[in-house]
PDB file of C-alpha atoms in Angstrom:
ATOM      1  CA  UNK A 118      -0.138   0.064  -0.013  1.00  0.00           C
ATOM      2  CA  UNK A 119       1.467   3.468  -0.758  1.00  0.00           C
ATOM      3  CA  UNK A 120       1.438   6.443   1.463  1.00  0.00           C
ATOM      4  CA  UNK A 121       0.343  10.007   0.472  1.00  0.00           C
ATOM      5  CA  UNK A 122       3.396  12.363   0.176  1.00  0.00           C
ATOM      6  CA  UNK A 123       1.168  15.238   1.387  1.00  0.00           C
ATOM      7  CA  UNK A 124      -1.151  15.446   4.433  1.00  0.00           C
ATOM      8  CA  UNK A 125      -0.623  11.635   5.220  1.00  0.00           C
ATOM      9  CA  UNK A 126      -0.722  12.376   8.944  1.00  0.00           C
ATOM     10  CA  UNK A 127      -3.052  15.278   9.045  1.00  0.00           C
ATOM     11  CA  UNK A 128      -5.491  13.914  11.442  1.00  0.00           C
ATOM     12  CA  UNK A 129      -2.804  12.655  13.852  1.00  0.00           C
ATOM     13  CA  UNK A 130      -2.539  16.289  15.065  1.00  0.00           C
ATOM     14  CA  UNK A 131      -6.200  16.767  15.350  1.00  0.00           C
ATOM     15  CA  UNK A 132      -8.458  15.761  18.077  1.00  0.00           C
ATOM     16  CA  UNK A 133     -10.748  12.643  17.599  1.00  0.00           C
ATOM     17  CA  UNK A 134     -13.829  14.794  17.290  1.00  0.00           C
ATOM     18  CA  UNK A 135     -12.433  16.468  14.186  1.00  0.00           C
ATOM     19  CA  UNK A 136     -12.242  13.345  12.061  1.00  0.00           C
ATOM     20  CA  UNK A 137     -14.540  10.787  13.828  1.00  0.00           C
ATOM     21  CA  UNK A 138     -17.728  11.472  11.976  1.00  0.00           C
ATOM     22  CA  UNK A 139     -19.394   8.186  13.077  1.00  0.00           C
ATOM     23  CA  UNK A 140     -19.553   9.608  16.534  1.00  0.00           C
ATOM     24  CA  UNK A 141     -21.165  12.860  15.413  1.00  0.00           C
ATOM     25  CA  UNK A 142     -24.384  13.611  17.334  1.00  0.00           C
ATOM     26  CA  UNK A 143     -26.436  15.498  14.874  1.00  0.00           C
ATOM     27  CA  UNK A 144     -28.144  18.541  16.296  1.00  0.00           C
ATOM     28  CA  UNK A 145     -31.431  18.692  14.330  1.00  0.00           C
ATOM     29  CA  UNK A 146     -32.973  22.150  13.645  1.00  0.00           C
ATOM     30  CA  UNK A 147     -36.547  22.884  13.023  1.00  0.00           C
ATOM     31  CA  UNK A 148     -37.492  22.227   9.352  1.00  0.00           C
ATOM     32  CA  UNK A 149     -40.570  24.484   9.750  1.00  0.00           C
ATOM     33  CA  UNK A 150     -38.142  27.498   9.827  1.00  0.00           C
ATOM     34  CA  UNK A 151     -37.659  27.057   5.992  1.00  0.00           C
ATOM     35  CA  UNK A 152     -39.734  26.983   2.942  1.00  0.00           C
ATOM     36  CA  UNK A 153     -38.810  25.883  -0.613  1.00  0.00           C
ATOM     37  CA  UNK A 154     -39.039  28.566  -3.397  1.00  0.00           C
ATOM     38  CA  UNK A 155     -37.859  26.806  -6.432  1.00  0.00           C
ATOM     39  CA  UNK A 156     -35.615  23.984  -7.571  1.00  0.00           C
ATOM     40  CA  UNK A 157     -32.035  24.998  -8.621  1.00  0.00           C
ATOM     41  CA  UNK A 158     -30.315  21.710  -9.220  1.00  0.00           C
ATOM     42  CA  UNK A 159     -29.890  18.068  -8.439  1.00  0.00           C
ATOM     43  CA  UNK A 160     -27.192  15.541  -8.087  1.00  0.00           C
ATOM     44  CA  UNK A 161     -26.915  11.816  -7.319  1.00  0.00           C
ATOM     45  CA  UNK A 162     -27.436  12.182  -3.678  1.00  0.00           C
ATOM     46  CA  UNK A 163     -29.679  15.291  -3.454  1.00  0.00           C
ATOM     47  CA  UNK A 164     -31.932  17.895  -4.850  1.00  0.00           C
ATOM     48  CA  UNK A 165     -31.208  21.522  -4.205  1.00  0.00           C
ATOM     49  CA  UNK A 166     -33.585  24.216  -3.887  1.00  0.00           C
ATOM     50  CA  UNK A 167     -33.645  28.064  -3.288  1.00  0.00           C
ATOM     51  CA  UNK A 168     -35.335  28.617  -0.031  1.00  0.00           C
ATOM     52  CA  UNK A 169     -36.317  31.013   2.620  1.00  0.00           C
ATOM     53  CA  UNK A 170     -35.919  31.241   6.214  1.00  0.00           C
ATOM     54  CA  UNK A 171     -39.414  32.194   7.344  1.00  0.00           C
ATOM     55  CA  UNK A 172     -38.231  33.654  10.655  1.00  0.00           C
ATOM     56  CA  UNK A 173     -35.648  36.134   9.062  1.00  0.00           C
ATOM     57  CA  UNK A 174     -37.090  36.273   5.502  1.00  0.00           C
ATOM     58  CA  UNK A 175     -33.586  35.606   4.236  1.00  0.00           C
ATOM     59  CA  UNK A 176     -32.741  33.471   1.242  1.00  0.00           C
ATOM     60  CA  UNK A 177     -31.132  30.239   1.747  1.00  0.00           C
ATOM     61  CA  UNK A 178     -30.332  27.031  -0.042  1.00  0.00           C
ATOM     62  CA  UNK A 179     -31.968  23.792   0.817  1.00  0.00           C
ATOM     63  CA  UNK A 180     -30.202  20.582   0.036  1.00  0.00           C
ATOM     64  CA  UNK A 181     -32.631  17.764   0.340  1.00  0.00           C
ATOM     65  CA  UNK A 182     -30.696  14.444   0.673  1.00  0.00           C
ATOM     66  CA  UNK A 183     -31.900  11.279  -1.075  1.00  0.00           C
ATOM     67  CA  UNK A 184     -31.964   8.099   0.945  1.00  0.00           C
ATOM     68  CA  UNK A 185     -28.418   7.223   1.881  1.00  0.00           C
ATOM     69  CA  UNK A 186     -26.766   5.625   4.836  1.00  0.00           C
ATOM     70  CA  UNK A 187     -26.593   7.743   7.973  1.00  0.00           C
ATOM     71  CA  UNK A 188     -22.752   7.369   7.850  1.00  0.00           C
ATOM     72  CA  UNK A 189     -22.660   9.325   4.486  1.00  0.00           C
ATOM     73  CA  UNK A 190     -24.798  11.993   6.075  1.00  0.00           C
ATOM     74  CA  UNK A 191     -22.754  12.428   9.087  1.00  0.00           C
ATOM     75  CA  UNK A 192     -19.658  12.478   7.081  1.00  0.00           C
ATOM     76  CA  UNK A 193     -20.916  15.260   4.820  1.00  0.00           C
ATOM     77  CA  UNK A 194     -21.993  17.292   8.020  1.00  0.00           C
ATOM     78  CA  UNK A 195     -18.747  16.783   9.855  1.00  0.00           C
ATOM     79  CA  UNK A 196     -16.570  17.891   6.632  1.00  0.00           C
ATOM     80  CA  UNK A 197     -18.799  20.924   6.330  1.00  0.00           C
ATOM     81  CA  UNK A 198     -18.449  21.700  10.005  1.00  0.00           C
ATOM     82  CA  UNK A 199     -14.769  21.455   9.875  1.00  0.00           C
ATOM     83  CA  UNK A 200     -14.588  23.756   6.691  1.00  0.00           C
ATOM     84  CA  UNK A 201     -16.763  26.309   8.256  1.00  0.00           C
ATOM     85  CA  UNK A 202     -15.157  29.692   8.116  1.00  0.00           C
ATOM     86  CA  UNK A 203     -12.775  28.899   5.462  1.00  0.00           C
ATOM     87  CA  UNK A 204     -12.140  31.121   2.477  1.00  0.00           C
ATOM     88  CA  UNK A 205     -14.618  30.574  -0.421  1.00  0.00           C
ATOM     89  CA  UNK A 206     -16.472  27.913   1.467  1.00  0.00           C
ATOM     90  CA  UNK A 207     -20.301  28.084   1.584  1.00  0.00           C
ATOM     91  CA  UNK A 208     -21.671  28.252   5.093  1.00  0.00           C
ATOM     92  CA  UNK A 209     -23.754  25.488   6.512  1.00  0.00           C
ATOM     93  CA  UNK A 210     -26.565  27.173   8.596  1.00  0.00           C
ATOM     94  CA  UNK A 211     -28.562  24.266   9.851  1.00  0.00           C
ATOM     95  CA  UNK A 212     -29.326  20.544   9.495  1.00  0.00           C
ATOM     96  CA  UNK A 213     -33.059  19.579   9.713  1.00  0.00           C
ATOM     97  CA  UNK A 214     -35.117  16.582   8.786  1.00  0.00           C
ATOM     98  CA  UNK A 215     -38.843  15.874   7.981  1.00  0.00           C
ATOM     99  CA  UNK A 216     -40.641  14.697  11.036  1.00  0.00           C
ATOM    100  CA  UNK A 217     -42.485  11.943   9.162  1.00  0.00           C
ATOM    101  CA  UNK A 218     -40.098  10.696   6.577  1.00  0.00           C
ATOM    102  CA  UNK A 219     -37.067  11.539   8.500  1.00  0.00           C
ATOM    103  CA  UNK A 220     -35.569  12.876   5.275  1.00  0.00           C
ATOM    104  CA  UNK A 221     -32.523  14.998   6.054  1.00  0.00           C
ATOM    105  CA  UNK A 222     -31.868  18.505   4.597  1.00  0.00           C
ATOM    106  CA  UNK A 223     -28.810  20.749   4.768  1.00  0.00           C
ATOM    107  CA  UNK A 224     -29.442  24.616   4.988  1.00  0.00           C
ATOM    108  CA  UNK A 225     -26.824  26.718   3.412  1.00  0.00           C
ATOM    109  CA  UNK A 226     -26.269  30.343   2.803  1.00  0.00           C
ATOM    110  CA  UNK A 227     -27.675  31.784  -0.458  1.00  0.00           C
ATOM    111  CA  UNK A 228     -24.957  32.799  -2.904  1.00  0.00           C
ATOM    112  CA  UNK A 229     -26.130  34.528  -6.030  1.00  0.00           C
ATOM    113  CA  UNK A 230     -24.087  32.753  -8.798  1.00  0.00           C
ATOM    114  CA  UNK A 231     -24.230  31.705 -12.491  1.00  0.00           C
ATOM    115  CA  UNK A 232     -25.380  28.170 -13.120  1.00  0.00           C
ATOM    116  CA  UNK A 233     -22.397  25.763 -13.395  1.00  0.00           C
ATOM    117  CA  UNK A 234     -23.743  24.103 -16.538  1.00  0.00           C
ATOM    118  CA  UNK A 235     -23.644  27.600 -18.175  1.00  0.00           C
ATOM    119  CA  UNK A 236     -20.364  28.812 -16.780  1.00  0.00           C
ATOM    120  CA  UNK A 237     -18.319  25.655 -17.191  1.00  0.00           C
ATOM    121  CA  UNK A 238     -18.069  25.597 -20.994  1.00  0.00           C
ATOM    122  CA  UNK A 239     -16.775  29.305 -21.021  1.00  0.00           C
ATOM    123  CA  UNK A 240     -13.792  28.524 -18.625  1.00  0.00           C
ATOM    124  CA  UNK A 241     -10.342  28.321 -19.927  1.00  0.00           C
ATOM    125  CA  UNK A 242      -7.756  26.056 -18.393  1.00  0.00           C
ATOM    126  CA  UNK A 243      -6.251  29.141 -16.645  1.00  0.00           C
ATOM    127  CA  UNK A 244      -9.742  29.880 -15.131  1.00  0.00           C
ATOM    128  CA  UNK A 245     -10.125  26.305 -13.798  1.00  0.00           C
ATOM    129  CA  UNK A 246      -6.564  26.374 -12.353  1.00  0.00           C
ATOM    130  CA  UNK A 247      -7.603  29.755 -10.618  1.00  0.00           C
ATOM    131  CA  UNK A 248     -10.793  28.487  -9.078  1.00  0.00           C
ATOM    132  CA  UNK A 249      -9.164  25.184  -7.887  1.00  0.00           C
ATOM    133  CA  UNK A 250      -6.319  27.215  -6.264  1.00  0.00           C
ATOM    134  CA  UNK A 251      -9.159  29.634  -4.620  1.00  0.00           C
ATOM    135  CA  UNK A 252     -10.741  26.466  -3.332  1.00  0.00           C
ATOM    136  CA  UNK A 253      -7.595  24.991  -1.807  1.00  0.00           C
ATOM    137  CA  UNK A 254      -6.629  28.257  -0.056  1.00  0.00           C
TER     138      UNK A 254
END
């Protein structure tokens, strides 16, 4: 088995709570605080909607997860919590679930942006390198 040359031991210097997503106790918020406005996208594991926080009247993004193992959901939540506050990282505001179906949803800050499917074909190799660099900062 090969060993990564970079960041191979990154979790050694971190407390167990940082990387042990299986032990994460999810703090579920109130789903009734949010309403779906319109669908903006979908992926293999979720559908994404523009939404609104009914308490603050602020826009948000609601990512409704398709049925997957709890382990995958916990891993995504933990990674998002660890990245919180990072440069160019969308903020995770809340984690909620439907009371009846138990379907989980992630609530993110709303970012006004161009649809990826429209933007991507216009990008040059330099543009792509720049955006990847910005993500890795």
